[in-house]
Amino acid sequence: MGVTLDLSRGPVASVVKPNLSGLTRKALAQALIDAEVVRPDKAKMRASQLWRWIHHYGATDFSAMTDVAKDTRAALEQAFTLARPEVVERQVSKDGTRKWLIRMAPGIEVETVYIPDVGRSGALCVSSQVGCTLNCTFCHTGTQALVRNLTAAEIVAQVQVARDDLAEWPSPKEDRRLSNIVFMGMGEPLYNLDNVADAIDIIADGEGIAISRRRITVSTSGVVPELKALGERTQAMLAISLHATNDDLRDVLVPLNKKYDIATLMEGIRGYPGLSNTRRVTFEYVMLKDVNDSPAEAKALVKLLKGIPAKINLIPFNPWPGTNYGCSDWGAIESFAAILNRAGYASPIRTPRGRDILAACGQLKSESEKLRASARRKLAAGDAEAIA
């Protein structure tokens, strides 16, 4: 008698539990209802209870939630997870800057950087996408094609990983080491606004991580149609990756300018919700030798920003393998800053941080497309040993 095998069904996929860490309060309550862990009339109360454990205490295990009934904890464990993503590599610069390579899923890796002594005490530079579509010619991240947007959970996870490493649970009210969040890592945040906005809601919640919206800055290369929505939905501080004062040069440095030129960008900035002398726009201007660093460019920048409450961050170019650009001479940077200062603009020169671990501005790039640095070092060590 013959035997017939039923091959109509493929392999059974493993079930991935939803991670509660990346859900807004409303979504968290709904998830508890949908999983039948709590009754609808108790969901809001239970969500608030879990919220505090997850985002104030940094809990990664439901068993730690001592004021939640054991049977409820067991049901939560069955339906959900609080697991952190994998930290593939952790590097610490000689200046104290920390960089983490974080694997969110197979082939989905981002870099996140903590910079001490920035803002009130320290800033975390988070990524919003894996790779980038903008192809800014001076930026290392721009050499990596876009893989996908990060979810709100994956953005929040970067903050959680940093706070794990900094030992900042429960959320401190004073003496924070991580006081500011800047969306200046990999990707263009305004091409992922829904997830960025949800992540900011979670990060800014006063009963959790509790970082004020006025200490959260979102940097964009100029996706003008989303500027108003960013301000209305997040109340975050705005930063503009500018780098040039005329369209011909900015078309080269920031190709998005071909779609939204400088005049269009400035009009959008002037309409940013909440813009005032106490909520200034930060303009980022990378100093490229013999490209955009002349006194004439500085004077043009003053003219361009007239009437906009602004400060200007001058960023010495941070080199990366394969770049054709060089950093402006220090004297040229100081002369540029002096012109801006005389015009009444605060124009701090950003001290390069983390250059030795490729953690400085414009240097971030996921390792998912290349051999990780640690693997290369091991390979080199093995080669040296074989030669010896």
Phi, psi and omega in degrees: 000130181284157178243128179255125178268134177272105180253017184289334181260137177280182178296145180286122181287145178289143183276125178262119180287140175298141178263118183290343185296335185255012181265140172293167180305314182296317180292325178296313179299318181293323179297322179294322178292313183298326180275359180058034176279325177223160175286152181306323182287347179253356189295316183297317179296314182293323178297319178296322178296313179294322181305314182294320178296318184286313191257344174263315181266345179074029183297138175241006183217129181297334181295341179284346185276080192292341179263013175253135183303146184301319181293326177291319178299319179295320179293321177296316179298324181290325189261333190225175174223159173235017189295144173280155171290168182282129171272106185284321181209141177234127179234144178236124180284161176296341179264007177096351176297139179243139177230134178242134168264116188245127178262111181279328181196169179306123180079001182246097184232143177224161175249139181229139187231132172256128181243112180289159175061037175233140185070219181290323179210321180192145183243145175250123178266111185254156178261150179244346178219160170266110187083195185198152179258354193277333175057038174299128194288343180264000190251128180296320181300326182294347177277354179255126180297152177295131175265305175187169172289150170276147175283166175302321179299321182286331175288313179298324181301328178297321177292318181295318178299316179297318181288329172302311185291328180273359181056051183248040170243142351295169184302119180282147175272328180234165174055041176289142171270332178246104185246341185229147174240131176234126175274076182229017179273217183289136172098169177255108186303326184282353169271004179218042191297320182302312181289324177297316180296317178297318180297319179295320176303318181289313184294325186272350183301129186293343179261011181229242180294325168059046171263121185303145177301333179284352174251015176244123182241132177250124181258132179230150175278356175119047175278082193304317183298341183261358184298312181298316180297321177302311181296316183291322185276331188242336187054026179282160173287146185255136172233141181242125177276094192265287170072356177202158182248358178224154186294324182301315180284318183292331175302327180278312184287318183231087187304338176302338180300335179294336179267317179235096186288176187299318180299317178295320179297314182296323177297318178295322180294318180299336179264010183294128183301132176084003181296128181198178179294339177263352177229072185280154171279137173263125175258125180263131185223105182280133186269108183250123186301127176060021179243306185221023191246019182277159174303325179297322177294321179297317179293323177295325179293318177302315180295319182296323186268004183307128177088355179258123175298112192211156162230157187236117175270117176269122188246108173303131183301132179260113185292155176213158185303124176097353181286150177259359182266156175235159179280139176302149174298149184300321179299321179294321179294316180295321178295320177299313181297322182298321178296317179294319180297318180296333178276359176097009180261131170293126184220069179295144174269116185289121178293123179300129180235139173072021180299326185290345177241020182052047180248002183280171182305128178085000184258351186289139175202130178299147180268007184292342180260000183212167179295130181299153182302322181295322179293321178296320180295318178297319179297316180297319180295321179294320178297318181296321180294320180294322179294318180297000000 
